[in-house]
PDB file of C-alpha atoms in Angstrom:
ATOM      1  CA  MET A 673     -15.275  -4.025 -10.588  1.00 90.00           C
ATOM      2  CA  HIS A 674     -15.583  -6.008  -7.401  1.00 92.00           C
ATOM      3  CA  LEU A 675     -12.658  -7.530  -5.597  1.00 95.00           C
ATOM      4  CA  SER A 676     -12.280 -11.029  -4.184  1.00 96.00           C
ATOM      5  CA  LYS A 677     -13.826 -11.951  -0.839  1.00 96.00           C
ATOM      6  CA  LYS A 678     -10.325 -12.062   0.660  1.00 97.00           C
ATOM      7  CA  ASP A 679      -9.538  -8.524  -0.530  1.00 97.00           C
ATOM      8  CA  ASN A 680     -12.936  -7.290   0.645  1.00 95.00           C
ATOM      9  CA  LYS A 681     -12.238  -8.697   4.104  1.00 96.00           C
ATOM     10  CA  LEU A 682      -9.020  -6.682   4.206  1.00 96.00           C
ATOM     11  CA  LEU A 683     -10.335  -3.406   2.742  1.00 97.00           C
ATOM     12  CA  ALA A 684     -13.892  -3.236   4.122  1.00 95.00           C
ATOM     13  CA  PRO A 685     -12.748  -2.675   7.742  1.00 96.00           C
ATOM     14  CA  ILE A 686     -10.415   0.122   6.597  1.00 96.00           C
ATOM     15  CA  ILE A 687     -13.255   1.827   4.695  1.00 95.00           C
ATOM     16  CA  LYS A 688     -15.613   1.331   7.643  1.00 94.00           C
ATOM     17  CA  ARG A 689     -13.119   2.720  10.168  1.00 93.00           C
ATOM     18  CA  LEU A 690     -12.363   5.785   8.018  1.00 94.00           C
ATOM     19  CA  SER A 691     -16.053   6.364   7.271  1.00 92.00           C
ATOM     20  CA  GLU A 692     -17.058   6.110  10.919  1.00 91.00           C
ATOM     21  CA  LYS A 693     -14.339   8.533  11.953  1.00 91.00           C
ATOM     22  CA  TYR A 694     -14.721  11.112   9.167  1.00 90.00           C
ATOM     23  CA  VAL A 695     -18.169  10.722   7.586  1.00 84.00           C
ATOM     24  CA  ASN A 696     -20.601   9.335  10.184  1.00 70.00           C
ATOM     25  CA  GLY A 697     -20.414   5.804   8.833  1.00 61.00           C
ATOM     26  CA  ASP A 698     -21.095   6.467   5.122  1.00 69.00           C
ATOM     27  CA  ILE A 699     -19.601   3.154   3.967  1.00 82.00           C
ATOM     28  CA  PHE A 700     -19.426   1.563   0.519  1.00 87.00           C
ATOM     29  CA  PRO A 701     -18.077  -1.722  -0.829  1.00 91.00           C
ATOM     30  CA  PRO A 702     -14.468  -1.825  -2.060  1.00 94.00           C
ATOM     31  CA  HIS A 703     -14.472  -1.480  -5.852  1.00 92.00           C
ATOM     32  CA  ILE A 704     -12.624  -0.201  -8.921  1.00 91.00           C
ATOM     33  CA  SER A 705     -14.659   2.059 -11.204  1.00 83.00           C
ATOM     34  CA  VAL A 706     -14.121   1.379 -14.898  1.00 81.00           C
ATOM     35  CA  ASN A 707     -16.687   3.781 -16.287  1.00 72.00           C
ATOM     36  CA  THR A 708     -18.712   6.779 -15.287  1.00 66.00           C
ATOM     37  CA  TYR A 709     -22.321   7.556 -14.652  1.00 64.00           C
ATOM     38  CA  ALA A 710     -24.705   7.177 -17.567  1.00 67.00           C
ATOM     39  CA  GLN A 711     -28.423   7.632 -17.926  1.00 71.00           C
ATOM     40  CA  ILE A 712     -29.403   4.480 -19.768  1.00 74.00           C
ATOM     41  CA  GLU A 713     -31.905   1.728 -19.167  1.00 79.00           C
ATOM     42  CA  LEU A 714     -30.845  -0.734 -16.474  1.00 80.00           C
ATOM     43  CA  ASP A 715     -31.256  -3.723 -18.802  1.00 86.00           C
ATOM     44  CA  ASP A 716     -28.925  -2.059 -21.336  1.00 82.00           C
ATOM     45  CA  ALA A 717     -26.351  -1.371 -18.626  1.00 80.00           C
ATOM     46  CA  ILE A 718     -26.461  -4.961 -17.386  1.00 84.00           C
ATOM     47  CA  SER A 719     -26.137  -6.337 -20.931  1.00 87.00           C
ATOM     48  CA  ALA A 720     -23.171  -4.045 -21.645  1.00 83.00           C
ATOM     49  CA  ALA A 721     -21.461  -5.077 -18.406  1.00 85.00           C
ATOM     50  CA  MET A 722     -21.907  -8.767 -19.156  1.00 88.00           C
ATOM     51  CA  GLU A 723     -20.684  -8.390 -22.736  1.00 87.00           C
ATOM     52  CA  CYS A 724     -17.569  -6.436 -21.767  1.00 83.00           C
ATOM     53  CA  VAL A 725     -16.278  -9.224 -19.518  1.00 89.00           C
ATOM     54  CA  GLU A 726     -17.290 -12.092 -21.785  1.00 87.00           C
ATOM     55  CA  GLY A 727     -14.508 -14.650 -21.982  1.00 87.00           C
ATOM     56  CA  MET A 728     -12.524 -13.051 -19.144  1.00 88.00           C
ATOM     57  CA  LYS A 729     -11.440 -14.750 -15.960  1.00 93.00           C
ATOM     58  CA  LYS A 730     -10.548 -13.254 -12.593  1.00 94.00           C
ATOM     59  CA  PHE A 731      -7.421 -11.137 -12.834  1.00 96.00           C
ATOM     60  CA  GLU A 732      -4.938  -9.412 -10.574  1.00 97.00           C
ATOM     61  CA  VAL A 733      -4.233  -5.686 -10.337  1.00 97.00           C
ATOM     62  CA  GLU A 734      -1.347  -3.977  -8.547  1.00 98.00           C
ATOM     63  CA  LYS A 735      -1.201  -1.004  -6.244  1.00 97.00           C
ATOM     64  CA  ALA A 736       0.805   1.959  -7.515  1.00 97.00           C
ATOM     65  CA  SER A 737       0.472   4.102  -4.368  1.00 97.00           C
ATOM     66  CA  ILE A 738      -1.936   5.575  -1.848  1.00 97.00           C
ATOM     67  CA  LYS A 739      -3.093   9.014  -2.927  1.00 96.00           C
ATOM     68  CA  TYR A 740      -5.576  11.729  -2.041  1.00 95.00           C
ATOM     69  CA  SER A 741      -7.264  14.610  -3.823  1.00 93.00           C
ATOM     70  CA  ASN A 742      -9.855  17.357  -3.431  1.00 91.00           C
ATOM     71  CA  LYS A 743     -12.390  15.339  -5.413  1.00 88.00           C
ATOM     72  CA  TRP A 744     -15.147  13.855  -3.267  1.00 86.00           C
ATOM     73  CA  HIS A 745     -14.914  10.399  -4.888  1.00 82.00           C
ATOM     74  CA  LYS A 746     -11.113  10.365  -4.550  1.00 88.00           C
ATOM     75  CA  THR A 747     -10.620  11.848  -1.097  1.00 92.00           C
ATOM     76  CA  LEU A 748      -8.302   8.993  -0.123  1.00 95.00           C
ATOM     77  CA  TYR A 749      -7.649   6.096  -2.464  1.00 95.00           C
ATOM     78  CA  ILE A 750      -5.363   3.329  -3.682  1.00 96.00           C
ATOM     79  CA  GLN A 751      -4.062   4.164  -7.149  1.00 95.00           C
ATOM     80  CA  ILE A 752      -3.969   1.040  -9.303  1.00 96.00           C
ATOM     81  CA  LYS A 753      -1.296   0.503 -11.953  1.00 96.00           C
ATOM     82  CA  ASP A 754      -2.442   0.426 -15.558  1.00 93.00           C
ATOM     83  CA  ASN A 755      -3.856  -2.971 -16.379  1.00 95.00           C
ATOM     84  CA  PRO A 756      -4.765  -4.292 -19.841  1.00 94.00           C
ATOM     85  CA  ASN A 757      -7.918  -6.049 -18.602  1.00 93.00           C
ATOM     86  CA  LEU A 758      -9.258  -2.914 -16.900  1.00 92.00           C
ATOM     87  CA  THR A 759      -8.466  -0.906 -20.026  1.00 90.00           C
ATOM     88  CA  LYS A 760     -10.268  -3.404 -22.249  1.00 89.00           C
ATOM     89  CA  ILE A 761     -13.355  -3.409 -20.015  1.00 89.00           C
ATOM     90  CA  SER A 762     -13.442   0.383 -19.791  1.00 86.00           C
ATOM     91  CA  ASN A 763     -13.064   0.791 -23.560  1.00 84.00           C
ATOM     92  CA  ARG A 764     -15.854  -1.697 -24.205  1.00 83.00           C
ATOM     93  CA  LEU A 765     -18.164   0.117 -21.765  1.00 82.00           C
ATOM     94  CA  ASN A 766     -17.348   3.471 -23.377  1.00 80.00           C
ATOM     95  CA  LYS A 767     -19.018   2.219 -26.534  1.00 77.00           C
ATOM     96  CA  THR A 768     -22.336   1.812 -24.697  1.00 72.00           C
ATOM     97  CA  PHE A 769     -22.194   4.314 -21.848  1.00 71.00           C
ATOM     98  CA  GLY A 770     -20.337   7.063 -23.655  1.00 64.00           C
ATOM     99  CA  ARG A 771     -22.827   7.614 -26.470  1.00 57.00           C
ATOM    100  CA  GLY A 772     -22.436  11.198 -27.658  1.00 52.00           C
ATOM    101  CA  LYS A 773     -20.010  12.126 -24.873  1.00 58.00           C
ATOM    102  CA  SER A 774     -16.270  12.205 -24.420  1.00 55.00           C
ATOM    103  CA  PRO A 775     -15.059   8.728 -23.469  1.00 61.00           C
ATOM    104  CA  TYR A 776     -14.427   7.927 -19.827  1.00 65.00           C
ATOM    105  CA  LEU A 777     -10.701   8.258 -19.116  1.00 75.00           C
ATOM    106  CA  LEU A 778      -9.738   5.274 -17.028  1.00 82.00           C
ATOM    107  CA  ASN A 779      -7.788   6.155 -13.898  1.00 88.00           C
ATOM    108  CA  PRO A 780      -8.141   2.949 -11.877  1.00 92.00           C
ATOM    109  CA  HIS A 781      -8.340   3.341  -8.129  1.00 93.00           C
ATOM    110  CA  ILE A 782      -9.954   1.878  -5.035  1.00 95.00           C
ATOM    111  CA  SER A 783     -11.581   4.626  -2.999  1.00 92.00           C
ATOM    112  CA  LEU A 784     -11.122   4.384   0.743  1.00 95.00           C
ATOM    113  CA  LEU A 785     -12.924   7.545   1.851  1.00 94.00           C
ATOM    114  CA  TYR A 786     -15.498   9.933   0.375  1.00 90.00           C
ATOM    115  CA  LYS A 787     -15.401  13.268   2.215  1.00 89.00           C
ATOM    116  CA  GLU A 788     -15.834  16.898   1.203  1.00 87.00           C
ATOM    117  CA  GLY A 789     -13.756  19.630   2.787  1.00 88.00           C
ATOM    118  CA  MET A 790     -11.092  17.473   4.431  1.00 91.00           C
ATOM    119  CA  LEU A 791      -7.794  19.234   5.013  1.00 93.00           C
ATOM    120  CA  THR A 792      -4.962  18.283   2.659  1.00 94.00           C
ATOM    121  CA  LYS A 793      -2.583  17.824   5.581  1.00 96.00           C
ATOM    122  CA  GLU A 794      -4.941  15.351   7.239  1.00 95.00           C
ATOM    123  CA  LYS A 795      -5.378  13.351   4.012  1.00 95.00           C
ATOM    124  CA  GLY A 796      -1.606  13.265   3.554  1.00 95.00           C
ATOM    125  CA  GLN A 797      -1.089  11.950   7.083  1.00 96.00           C
ATOM    126  CA  LEU A 798      -3.674   9.223   6.531  1.00 95.00           C
ATOM    127  CA  ALA A 799      -2.089   8.233   3.210  1.00 95.00           C
ATOM    128  CA  LYS A 800       1.314   7.829   4.880  1.00 95.00           C
ATOM    129  CA  LYS A 801      -0.060   5.735   7.766  1.00 95.00           C
ATOM    130  CA  LEU A 802      -2.246   3.320   5.814  1.00 95.00           C
ATOM    131  CA  LYS A 803      -0.936  -0.151   5.119  1.00 94.00           C
ATOM    132  CA  VAL A 804      -2.683  -2.026   2.312  1.00 96.00           C
ATOM    133  CA  SER A 805      -1.952  -4.968   0.040  1.00 96.00           C
ATOM    134  CA  GLU A 806       0.216  -4.632  -3.043  1.00 98.00           C
ATOM    135  CA  LYS A 807      -2.098  -6.774  -5.218  1.00 98.00           C
ATOM    136  CA  TYR A 808      -5.850  -7.313  -5.550  1.00 97.00           C
ATOM    137  CA  LEU A 809      -7.927  -9.911  -7.357  1.00 97.00           C
ATOM    138  CA  VAL A 810     -10.740  -8.549  -9.529  1.00 96.00           C
ATOM    139  CA  SER A 811     -13.502 -11.127  -9.384  1.00 94.00           C
ATOM    140  CA  SER A 812     -16.687  -9.631 -10.852  1.00 90.00           C
ATOM    141  CA  ILE A 813     -18.388  -6.649 -12.441  1.00 87.00           C
ATOM    142  CA  ALA A 814     -21.374  -4.717 -11.096  1.00 85.00           C
ATOM    143  CA  VAL A 815     -23.728  -2.051 -12.341  1.00 80.00           C
ATOM    144  CA  VAL A 816     -24.498   0.573  -9.704  1.00 77.00           C
ATOM    145  CA  THR A 817     -27.788   2.462  -9.872  1.00 72.00           C
ATOM    146  CA  THR A 818     -28.643   5.741  -8.193  1.00 67.00           C
ATOM    147  CA  GLU A 819     -31.920   7.363  -7.253  1.00 63.00           C
ATOM    148  CA  ASN A 820     -30.787  10.913  -7.975  1.00 52.00           C
ATOM    149  CA  LYS A 821     -29.425  10.920 -11.522  1.00 47.00           C
ATOM    150  CA  ASN A 822     -27.932  14.394 -10.980  1.00 46.00           C
ATOM    151  CA  ASP A 823     -25.823  13.486  -7.967  1.00 49.00           C
ATOM    152  CA  ALA A 824     -23.185  10.796  -8.436  1.00 47.00           C
ATOM    153  CA  ARG A 825     -22.780  10.626  -4.652  1.00 45.00           C
ATOM    154  CA  ASP A 826     -26.241   9.108  -4.245  1.00 41.00           C
ATOM    155  CA  TYR A 827     -25.408   5.407  -4.016  1.00 37.00           C
TER     156      TYR A 827
END
């Protein structure tokens, strides 16, 4: 899920600064993932994405906290409070993307840094120092494709 232009203007410089300092500039657009990686035809993925937001308008989500983990895609991130719209979208996508697999368990967050091997102490210090908004406006949905279907880090 993409955020509003206003929220992007606030978060993109944070992501860029962190990426330049810790990952040689490996930047990505601010987003909230609502499903996982699936090997399906692009047209099917686009259709599913459009159908799952049919009838929805832009909606607001709230920050729960800033967290960090040992997972590459959640090195440093903004945890988002449970939101009925995100849940509905994720559940709808599970029907298409989760064929034959366990459903994606929604844990909404906005990643700020992707980095392997970063010290826990350093991530904790960053999490304490960062100042971010309390609310974000979700404005659109996107389907992300990768070249290497075996490596989710290949954006």
